[in-house]
Amino acid sequence: MSVDNLLDSALVRLDEAASHLEIDPDVIERLKYPRETTKVRLMIRMDDGSRKSFLAWRCRYDDTRGPTKGGIRYHPDANADEAETLAFWMTFKCAVMNLPFGGGKGAIQVDPRKLSKAELERLSRAYIQAFARIIGPNRDIPAPDVYTNAMIMGWMADEYAQIVGETVPAVITGKPVTLGGSLGRNDATARGGYYLVRHLAPELGLEGTMRIAVQGFGNAGQFIASLLAADGHKIVAVSDSSGAVRCAGGLDVDALITAKAAGKSVTSLAGQDGVEAFSADALVAEECDLLVPAALENMIHEGNAKSVRARVILELANGPVTPEADNILADKQVIVLPDILANAGGVTVSYFEWVQNRQGFYWTLPEIHDRLRETMEREGRAIWNIAGDKQISVRSAAYVQALKRLADAIEAHGTQAFFTS
Ligand code: NAD
């Protein structure tokens, strides 16, 4: 699928969810289009003295339920369509979790690995200089995404503070803890998915020791592997952009994390203790109970969905399964725990960070974990029940739940029936 029609393909889910509800047409009209997408060119001074420009975007998709919320992605293929689609997903994700936020997303078209650290800081600060009028703790709250991290959020919060003349930590989440970040933000996405799987394990048929394959061994992938391995489950295969490794007896997750921290690929472990290297593309076909896509979009598609041998897919990445693949997986009775629920732990702890910044009172790590677990279990259970009641997929149920909440908020402003009666 071309990235040019990513938003159209995401909107298929909206239509599908609407077919299960009595929705006023106002709601669909409102949710079909992003509210605003701003495109800028960021100009920075490079280390060699030259000037270089980079395209950047910020999309605020919908703010009916609260200020827009969403990460900033640095990627050479970033584009407006992708930012709008990710912002659409954030709108639904925040509604699924019942957080008082709408959805937003930002991006810079850049390969951050080709920049020096000083250039990266200048670029990150330039992003905030360009978008300071758009973001704000009551308007639009960025966070990290692919190839952005806590330090970058710290630079951005500092730049915003310099522009507005006061510290406003709640303008950005995912900051370093010493700069007002929340405890527990680092592993929140993976931990949320972990709580969800653990809670629904009996219904998912995942009791006992699970065999797990993780696609993408970055932030989310490493943490989910650690959490599940700590419970005694076996991580039988993992991949990154350079390749994959498998080991039927279970991979040594700590050794994999050490290799990644040293800048090496997961394939650097091949040859040790029964660890075998294979192609990254073949990971989705690995024999396992739980497959965790934690890389990029559209990784499970029409061409490879038939080869999936997992019983359950936990979508930690955003949009890893295309709609065509979804149908194939449904026919194979593979249960997909959808991104807008499965990876919502990240935005949930971001919400906790925003709350703590605003109240100026900070919670302990056990308090964060408890609140996250409660939220994942409550919203996960509600969606599981909707799926059962309506005999629809878990993904459709998540969209139905989110659309219902969005519709209630949009309709509270009055619909056609109100204005014409
Ligand atoms: P990351 O950059 O830390 O990790 C991505 C990993 O995917 C890297 O190890 C990379 O090598 C690997 N990868 C890239 N192409 C691959 C391929 N073809 N095959 C296998 N692996 C490949 O990013 P992250 O923060 O872990 O995010 C991963 C996904 O999770 C993204 O879709 C992101 O939007 C989503 N997500 C992340 C968070 C978060 O808090 N980190 C929150 C919500 C959603």
GROMACS .gro file of C-alpha atoms in nm, residues 8-396:
model
  389
    8ASP     CA    1  -0.799   0.686   0.347
    9SER     CA    2  -0.717   0.336   0.463
   10ALA     CA    3  -0.741   0.446   0.829
   11LEU     CA    4  -1.082   0.605   0.759
   12VAL     CA    5  -1.213   0.262   0.653
   13ARG     CA    6  -1.205   0.180   1.023
   14LEU     CA    7  -1.420   0.485   1.101
   15ASP     CA    8  -1.688   0.380   0.850
   16GLU     CA    9  -1.680   0.026   0.981
   17ALA     CA   10  -1.725   0.141   1.343
   18ALA     CA   11  -2.007   0.378   1.241
   19SER     CA   12  -2.195   0.084   1.087
   20HIS     CA   13  -2.231  -0.067   1.437
   21LEU     CA   14  -2.370   0.252   1.597
   22GLU     CA   15  -2.647   0.506   1.550
   23ILE     CA   16  -2.424   0.800   1.469
   24ASP     CA   17  -2.535   1.148   1.366
   25PRO     CA   18  -2.386   1.241   1.023
   26ASP     CA   19  -2.234   1.552   1.191
   27VAL     CA   20  -1.995   1.323   1.373
   28ILE     CA   21  -1.862   1.156   1.061
   29GLU     CA   22  -1.832   1.492   0.883
   30ARG     CA   23  -1.625   1.619   1.173
   31LEU     CA   24  -1.398   1.314   1.199
   32LYS     CA   25  -1.334   1.259   0.826
   33TYR     CA   26  -1.080   1.542   0.800
   34PRO     CA   27  -0.798   1.676   1.019
   35ARG     CA   28  -0.885   2.006   1.183
   36GLU     CA   29  -0.552   2.165   1.091
   37THR     CA   30  -0.218   2.055   0.952
   38THR     CA   31   0.065   2.305   0.949
   39LYS     CA   32   0.367   2.255   0.727
   40VAL     CA   33   0.690   2.450   0.773
   41ARG     CA   34   1.049   2.447   0.656
   42LEU     CA   35   1.298   2.442   0.940
   43MET     CA   36   1.629   2.607   0.859
   44ILE     CA   37   1.930   2.522   1.075
   45ARG     CA   38   2.302   2.591   1.072
   46MET     CA   39   2.499   2.269   1.018
   47ASP     CA   40   2.831   2.200   1.191
   48ASP     CA   41   3.025   2.273   0.871
   49GLY     CA   42   2.879   2.626   0.861
   50SER     CA   43   2.628   2.558   0.583
   51ARG     CA   44   2.249   2.610   0.613
   52LYS     CA   45   2.012   2.321   0.553
   53SER     CA   46   1.632   2.308   0.549
   54PHE     CA   47   1.401   2.027   0.660
   55LEU     CA   48   1.027   1.983   0.605
   56ALA     CA   49   0.820   1.952   0.922
   57TRP     CA   50   0.452   1.917   1.013
   58ARG     CA   51   0.217   1.937   1.307
   59CYS     CA   52  -0.135   1.803   1.270
   60ARG     CA   53  -0.416   1.865   1.522
   61TYR     CA   54  -0.677   1.616   1.406
   62ASP     CA   55  -0.963   1.672   1.649
   63ASP     CA   56  -0.987   1.850   1.985
   64THR     CA   57  -1.350   1.795   2.084
   65ARG     CA   58  -1.255   1.588   2.389
   66GLY     CA   59  -0.958   1.804   2.496
   67PRO     CA   60  -0.624   1.946   2.382
   68THR     CA   61  -0.463   1.746   2.102
   69LYS     CA   62  -0.194   1.500   2.203
   70GLY     CA   63   0.059   1.310   1.999
   71GLY     CA   64   0.426   1.240   1.936
   72ILE     CA   65   0.684   1.392   1.704
   73ARG     CA   66   0.853   1.152   1.462
   74TYR     CA   67   1.192   1.206   1.294
   75HIS     CA   68   1.207   0.994   0.979
   76PRO     CA   69   1.338   1.037   0.622
   77ASP     CA   70   1.001   0.919   0.482
   78ALA     CA   71   0.785   1.141   0.708
   79ASN     CA   72   0.507   1.322   0.521
   80ALA     CA   73   0.180   1.508   0.581
   81ASP     CA   74  -0.041   1.206   0.507
   82GLU     CA   75   0.143   0.996   0.764
   83ALA     CA   76   0.125   1.273   1.028
   84GLU     CA   77  -0.251   1.313   0.967
   85THR     CA   78  -0.311   0.939   0.988
   86LEU     CA   79  -0.113   0.908   1.309
   87ALA     CA   80  -0.308   1.207   1.447
   88PHE     CA   81  -0.637   1.035   1.352
   89TRP     CA   82  -0.523   0.724   1.542
   90MET     CA   83  -0.429   0.938   1.842
   91THR     CA   84  -0.780   1.088   1.842
   92PHE     CA   85  -0.927   0.740   1.868
   93LYS     CA   86  -0.659   0.612   2.105
   94CYS     CA   87  -0.724   0.890   2.359
   95ALA     CA   88  -1.098   0.824   2.333
   96VAL     CA   89  -1.047   0.447   2.376
   97MET     CA   90  -0.861   0.514   2.700
   98ASN     CA   91  -1.110   0.786   2.802
   99LEU     CA   92  -0.828   1.041   2.839
  100PRO     CA   93  -0.938   1.408   2.818
  101PHE     CA   94  -0.741   1.463   2.495
  102GLY     CA   95  -0.794   1.487   2.123
  103GLY     CA   96  -0.539   1.358   1.870
  104GLY     CA   97  -0.236   1.524   1.715
  105LYS     CA   98   0.098   1.430   1.561
  106GLY     CA   99   0.415   1.594   1.436
  107ALA     CA  100   0.708   1.498   1.218
  108ILE     CA  101   1.034   1.618   1.067
  109GLN     CA  102   1.151   1.468   0.739
  110VAL     CA  103   1.506   1.384   0.843
  111ASP     CA  104   1.735   1.090   0.899
  112PRO     CA  105   1.852   1.178   1.252
  113ARG     CA  106   2.143   0.933   1.225
  114LYS     CA  107   2.299   1.164   0.968
  115LEU     CA  108   2.302   1.464   1.208
  116SER     CA  109   2.555   1.543   1.480
  117LYS     CA  110   2.418   1.578   1.833
  118ALA     CA  111   2.448   1.958   1.814
  119GLU     CA  112   2.262   1.962   1.479
  120LEU     CA  113   1.990   1.743   1.630
  121GLU     CA  114   1.948   1.989   1.918
  122ARG     CA  115   1.929   2.286   1.680
  123LEU     CA  116   1.672   2.106   1.465
  124SER     CA  117   1.459   2.013   1.768
  125ARG     CA  118   1.466   2.371   1.897
  126ALA     CA  119   1.382   2.500   1.547
  127TYR     CA  120   1.072   2.277   1.548
  128ILE     CA  121   0.947   2.448   1.863
  129GLN     CA  122   1.033   2.796   1.732
  130ALA     CA  123   0.815   2.717   1.430
  131PHE     CA  124   0.527   2.557   1.620
  132ALA     CA  125   0.525   2.747   1.954
  133ARG     CA  126   0.199   2.922   1.856
  134ILE     CA  127   0.031   2.593   1.778
  135ILE     CA  128   0.130   2.387   2.080
  136GLY     CA  129   0.058   2.457   2.449
  137PRO     CA  130  -0.054   2.270   2.761
  138ASN     CA  131  -0.421   2.351   2.688
  139ARG     CA  132  -0.392   2.329   2.310
  140ASP     CA  133  -0.158   2.065   2.172
  141ILE     CA  134   0.091   1.856   2.370
  142PRO     CA  135   0.372   1.675   2.183
  143ALA     CA  136   0.562   1.367   2.302
  144PRO     CA  137   0.831   1.130   2.166
  145ASP     CA  138   0.774   0.889   1.878
  146VAL     CA  139   1.004   0.703   1.636
  147TYR     CA  140   1.365   0.834   1.662
  148THR     CA  141   1.281   1.100   1.921
  149ASN     CA  142   1.350   1.057   2.292
  150ALA     CA  143   1.340   1.215   2.639
  151MET     CA  144   1.642   1.440   2.581
  152ILE     CA  145   1.482   1.584   2.266
  153MET     CA  146   1.160   1.651   2.465
  154GLY     CA  147   1.378   1.826   2.728
  155TRP     CA  148   1.531   2.053   2.461
  156MET     CA  149   1.186   2.125   2.324
  157ALA     CA  150   1.034   2.209   2.665
  158ASP     CA  151   1.332   2.439   2.732
  159GLU     CA  152   1.289   2.615   2.396
  160TYR     CA  153   0.917   2.665   2.463
  161ALA     CA  154   0.998   2.807   2.810
  162GLN     CA  155   1.240   3.057   2.652
  163ILE     CA  156   0.979   3.167   2.399
  164VAL     CA  157   0.690   3.216   2.646
  165GLY     CA  158   0.912   3.341   2.931
  166GLU     CA  159   0.817   3.084   3.194
  167THR     CA  160   0.862   2.713   3.255
  168VAL     CA  161   0.562   2.521   3.127
  169PRO     CA  162   0.649   2.153   3.175
  170ALA     CA  163   0.297   2.038   3.078
  171VAL     CA  164   0.356   2.157   2.719
  172ILE     CA  165   0.540   1.833   2.632
  173THR     CA  166   0.542   1.485   2.780
  174GLY     CA  167   0.808   1.216   2.774
  175LYS     CA  168   1.060   1.458   2.928
  176PRO     CA  169   1.356   1.342   3.142
  177VAL     CA  170   1.235   1.280   3.499
  178THR     CA  171   1.459   1.558   3.635
  179LEU     CA  172   1.281   1.804   3.402
  180GLY     CA  173   0.929   1.710   3.512
  181GLY     CA  174   0.894   1.378   3.331
  182SER     CA  175   0.688   1.104   3.491
  183LEU     CA  176   0.833   0.795   3.646
  184GLY     CA  177   0.735   0.492   3.440
  185ARG     CA  178   0.713   0.673   3.103
  186ASN     CA  179   1.008   0.482   2.953
  187ASP     CA  180   0.841   0.144   2.939
  188ALA     CA  181   0.478   0.263   2.951
  189THR     CA  182   0.381   0.157   2.597
  190ALA     CA  183   0.515  -0.194   2.642
  191ARG     CA  184   0.392  -0.220   3.001
  192GLY     CA  185   0.039  -0.122   2.898
  193GLY     CA  186   0.040  -0.397   2.632
  194TYR     CA  187   0.183  -0.639   2.885
  195TYR     CA  188  -0.093  -0.561   3.142
  196LEU     CA  189  -0.353  -0.603   2.869
  197VAL     CA  190  -0.227  -0.945   2.756
  198ARG     CA  191  -0.184  -1.063   3.114
  199HIS     CA  192  -0.538  -0.955   3.205
  200LEU     CA  193  -0.706  -1.112   2.901
  201ALA     CA  194  -0.477  -1.422   2.886
  202PRO     CA  195  -0.750  -1.672   2.981
  203GLU     CA  196  -0.990  -1.536   2.716
  204LEU     CA  197  -0.707  -1.526   2.459
  205GLY     CA  198  -0.612  -1.887   2.526
  206LEU     CA  199  -0.267  -1.774   2.640
  207GLU     CA  200  -0.241  -1.941   2.977
  208GLY     CA  201   0.088  -2.108   3.069
  209THR     CA  202   0.429  -2.037   2.916
  210MET     CA  203   0.397  -1.834   2.597
  211ARG     CA  204   0.631  -1.837   2.296
  212ILE     CA  205   0.667  -1.481   2.170
  213ALA     CA  206   0.810  -1.321   1.856
  214VAL     CA  207   0.889  -0.948   1.861
  215GLN     CA  208   0.924  -0.751   1.537
  216GLY     CA  209   1.136  -0.437   1.593
  217PHE     CA  210   1.370  -0.442   1.889
  218GLY     CA  211   1.363  -0.070   1.975
  219ASN     CA  212   1.209   0.104   2.277
  220ALA     CA  213   0.873  -0.074   2.277
  221GLY     CA  214   1.008  -0.409   2.155
  222GLN     CA  215   1.285  -0.433   2.415
  223PHE     CA  216   1.061  -0.349   2.710
  224ILE     CA  217   0.784  -0.593   2.614
  225ALA     CA  218   1.042  -0.869   2.567
  226SER     CA  219   1.189  -0.796   2.914
  227LEU     CA  220   0.852  -0.783   3.089
  228LEU     CA  221   0.728  -1.108   2.935
  229ALA     CA  222   1.061  -1.289   2.982
  230ALA     CA  223   1.061  -1.185   3.351
  231ASP     CA  224   0.730  -1.374   3.388
  232GLY     CA  225   0.894  -1.689   3.250
  233HIS     CA  226   0.765  -1.663   2.891
  234LYS     CA  227   1.000  -1.747   2.603
  235ILE     CA  228   1.107  -1.485   2.350
  236VAL     CA  229   1.166  -1.720   2.057
  237ALA     CA  230   1.244  -1.461   1.785
  238VAL     CA  231   1.318  -1.088   1.749
  239SER     CA  232   1.408  -0.861   1.457
  240ASP     CA  233   1.539  -0.515   1.381
  241SER     CA  234   1.592  -0.332   1.053
  242SER     CA  235   1.908  -0.539   0.982
  243GLY     CA  236   1.770  -0.889   1.035
  244ALA     CA  237   1.618  -1.138   1.279
  245VAL     CA  238   1.730  -1.409   1.520
  246ARG     CA  239   1.545  -1.708   1.659
  247CYS     CA  240   1.607  -1.964   1.933
  248ALA     CA  241   1.349  -2.231   2.014
  249GLY     CA  242   1.464  -2.253   2.377
  250GLY     CA  243   1.422  -1.875   2.423
  251LEU     CA  244   1.659  -1.586   2.345
  252ASP     CA  245   1.866  -1.414   2.615
  253VAL     CA  246   1.678  -1.081   2.627
  254ASP     CA  247   1.940  -0.905   2.841
  255ALA     CA  248   2.215  -1.001   2.595
  256LEU     CA  249   2.002  -0.866   2.307
  257ILE     CA  250   1.944  -0.537   2.492
  258THR     CA  251   2.317  -0.507   2.565
  259ALA     CA  252   2.394  -0.563   2.196
  260LYS     CA  253   2.144  -0.293   2.092
  261ALA     CA  254   2.282  -0.050   2.353
  262ALA     CA  255   2.627  -0.105   2.199
  263GLY     CA  256   2.487  -0.002   1.860
  264LYS     CA  257   2.482  -0.356   1.718
  265SER     CA  258   2.199  -0.545   1.548
  266VAL     CA  259   2.013  -0.830   1.720
  267THR     CA  260   2.178  -1.051   1.455
  268SER     CA  261   2.513  -1.001   1.634
  269LEU     CA  262   2.400  -1.281   1.872
  270ALA     CA  263   2.369  -1.534   1.590
  271GLY     CA  264   2.584  -1.843   1.632
  272GLN     CA  265   2.574  -1.838   2.015
  273ASP     CA  266   2.375  -2.096   2.218
  274GLY     CA  267   2.149  -2.217   1.939
  275VAL     CA  268   2.072  -1.865   1.811
  276GLU     CA  269   2.009  -1.864   1.437
  277ALA     CA  270   1.992  -1.557   1.210
  278PHE     CA  271   1.719  -1.521   0.946
  279SER     CA  272   1.559  -1.251   0.735
  280ALA     CA  273   1.370  -0.971   0.913
  281ASP     CA  274   1.085  -1.011   0.661
  282ALA     CA  275   1.032  -1.373   0.769
  283LEU     CA  276   0.967  -1.288   1.136
  284VAL     CA  277   0.591  -1.255   1.100
  285ALA     CA  278   0.575  -1.622   0.990
  286GLU     CA  279   0.750  -1.746   1.304
  287GLU     CA  280   0.575  -2.026   1.497
  288CYS     CA  281   0.466  -1.865   1.828
  289ASP     CA  282   0.168  -1.793   2.054
  290LEU     CA  283   0.204  -1.415   2.059
  291LEU     CA  284   0.340  -1.198   1.777
  292VAL     CA  285   0.429  -0.842   1.877
  293PRO     CA  286   0.480  -0.598   1.588
  294ALA     CA  287   0.684  -0.313   1.742
  295ALA     CA  288   0.848  -0.158   1.433
  296LEU     CA  289   0.663   0.053   1.174
  297GLU     CA  290   0.332   0.065   0.983
  298ASN     CA  291   0.203  -0.188   0.728
  299MET     CA  292   0.446  -0.466   0.824
  300ILE     CA  293   0.171  -0.733   0.812
  301HIS     CA  294   0.000  -0.699   0.476
  302GLU     CA  295  -0.191  -0.889   0.209
  303GLY     CA  296   0.133  -1.054   0.096
  304ASN     CA  297   0.241  -1.207   0.427
  305ALA     CA  298  -0.070  -1.226   0.653
  306LYS     CA  299  -0.144  -1.583   0.540
  307SER     CA  300   0.194  -1.693   0.674
  308VAL     CA  301   0.122  -1.574   1.032
  309ARG     CA  302   0.129  -1.869   1.273
  310ALA     CA  303   0.066  -1.680   1.600
  311ARG     CA  304  -0.260  -1.718   1.790
  312VAL     CA  305  -0.266  -1.354   1.907
  313ILE     CA  306  -0.109  -1.032   1.772
  314LEU     CA  307  -0.035  -0.745   2.013
  315GLU     CA  308   0.006  -0.430   1.806
  316LEU     CA  309   0.261  -0.219   1.992
  317ALA     CA  310   0.349  -0.037   1.668
  318ASN     CA  311   0.096   0.201   1.513
  319GLY     CA  312  -0.085   0.052   1.214
  320PRO     CA  313   0.131  -0.258   1.165
  321VAL     CA  314  -0.158  -0.460   1.015
  322THR     CA  315  -0.324  -0.335   0.695
  323PRO     CA  316  -0.705  -0.366   0.657
  324GLU     CA  317  -0.656  -0.639   0.391
  325ALA     CA  318  -0.433  -0.835   0.630
  326ASP     CA  319  -0.691  -0.786   0.907
  327ASN     CA  320  -0.950  -0.977   0.699
  328ILE     CA  321  -0.704  -1.259   0.629
  329LEU     CA  322  -0.612  -1.284   0.998
  330ALA     CA  323  -0.981  -1.288   1.098
  331ASP     CA  324  -1.039  -1.582   0.860
  332LYS     CA  325  -0.747  -1.761   1.027
  333GLN     CA  326  -0.902  -1.681   1.369
  334VAL     CA  327  -0.593  -1.488   1.478
  335ILE     CA  328  -0.698  -1.239   1.747
  336VAL     CA  329  -0.553  -0.891   1.695
  337LEU     CA  330  -0.527  -0.664   2.000
  338PRO     CA  331  -0.535  -0.335   1.809
  339ASP     CA  332  -0.283  -0.051   1.832
  340ILE     CA  333  -0.529   0.206   1.964
  341LEU     CA  334  -0.573  -0.013   2.273
  342ALA     CA  335  -0.256  -0.226   2.284
  343ASN     CA  336  -0.002   0.059   2.266
  344ALA     CA  337  -0.211   0.318   2.456
  345GLY     CA  338  -0.001   0.272   2.772
  346GLY     CA  339   0.240   0.534   2.637
  347VAL     CA  340  -0.019   0.807   2.599
  348THR     CA  341  -0.180   0.706   2.929
  349VAL     CA  342   0.140   0.768   3.124
  350SER     CA  343   0.191   1.083   2.915
  351TYR     CA  344  -0.147   1.190   3.048
  352PHE     CA  345  -0.026   1.111   3.402
  353GLU     CA  346   0.282   1.327   3.333
  354TRP     CA  347   0.064   1.618   3.216
  355VAL     CA  348  -0.158   1.583   3.527
  356GLN     CA  349   0.146   1.574   3.759
  357ASN     CA  350   0.301   1.879   3.585
  358ARG     CA  351  -0.021   2.075   3.627
  359GLN     CA  352  -0.078   1.979   3.990
  360GLY     CA  353   0.294   2.012   4.078
  361PHE     CA  354   0.275   1.694   4.282
  362TYR     CA  355   0.444   1.377   4.167
  363TRP     CA  356   0.342   1.012   4.207
  364THR     CA  357   0.564   0.716   4.297
  365LEU     CA  358   0.645   0.444   4.046
  366PRO     CA  359   0.410   0.189   4.210
  367GLU     CA  360   0.130   0.451   4.192
  368ILE     CA  361   0.196   0.502   3.820
  369HIS     CA  362   0.203   0.127   3.753
  370ASP     CA  363  -0.120   0.073   3.949
  371ARG     CA  364  -0.302   0.352   3.767
  372LEU     CA  365  -0.178   0.225   3.431
  373ARG     CA  366  -0.274  -0.135   3.510
  374GLU     CA  367  -0.621  -0.027   3.626
  375THR     CA  368  -0.676   0.180   3.311
  376MET     CA  369  -0.556  -0.093   3.072
  377GLU     CA  370  -0.760  -0.360   3.246
  378ARG     CA  371  -1.077  -0.147   3.267
  379GLU     CA  372  -1.070  -0.025   2.906
  380GLY     CA  373  -0.938  -0.358   2.771
  381ARG     CA  374  -1.216  -0.551   2.945
  382ALA     CA  375  -1.484  -0.307   2.821
  383ILE     CA  376  -1.364  -0.348   2.462
  384TRP     CA  377  -1.337  -0.726   2.493
  385ASN     CA  378  -1.701  -0.729   2.611
  386ILE     CA  379  -1.818  -0.505   2.323
  387ALA     CA  380  -1.643  -0.744   2.079
  388GLY     CA  381  -1.824  -1.039   2.236
  389ASP     CA  382  -2.166  -0.867   2.255
  390LYS     CA  383  -2.160  -0.739   1.897
  391GLN     CA  384  -1.968  -1.039   1.757
  392ILE     CA  385  -1.707  -0.811   1.600
  393SER     CA  386  -1.326  -0.804   1.605
  394VAL     CA  387  -1.143  -0.646   1.899
  395ARG     CA  388  -1.026  -0.373   1.661
  396SER     CA  389  -1.380  -0.291   1.553
   0.00000   0.00000   0.00000
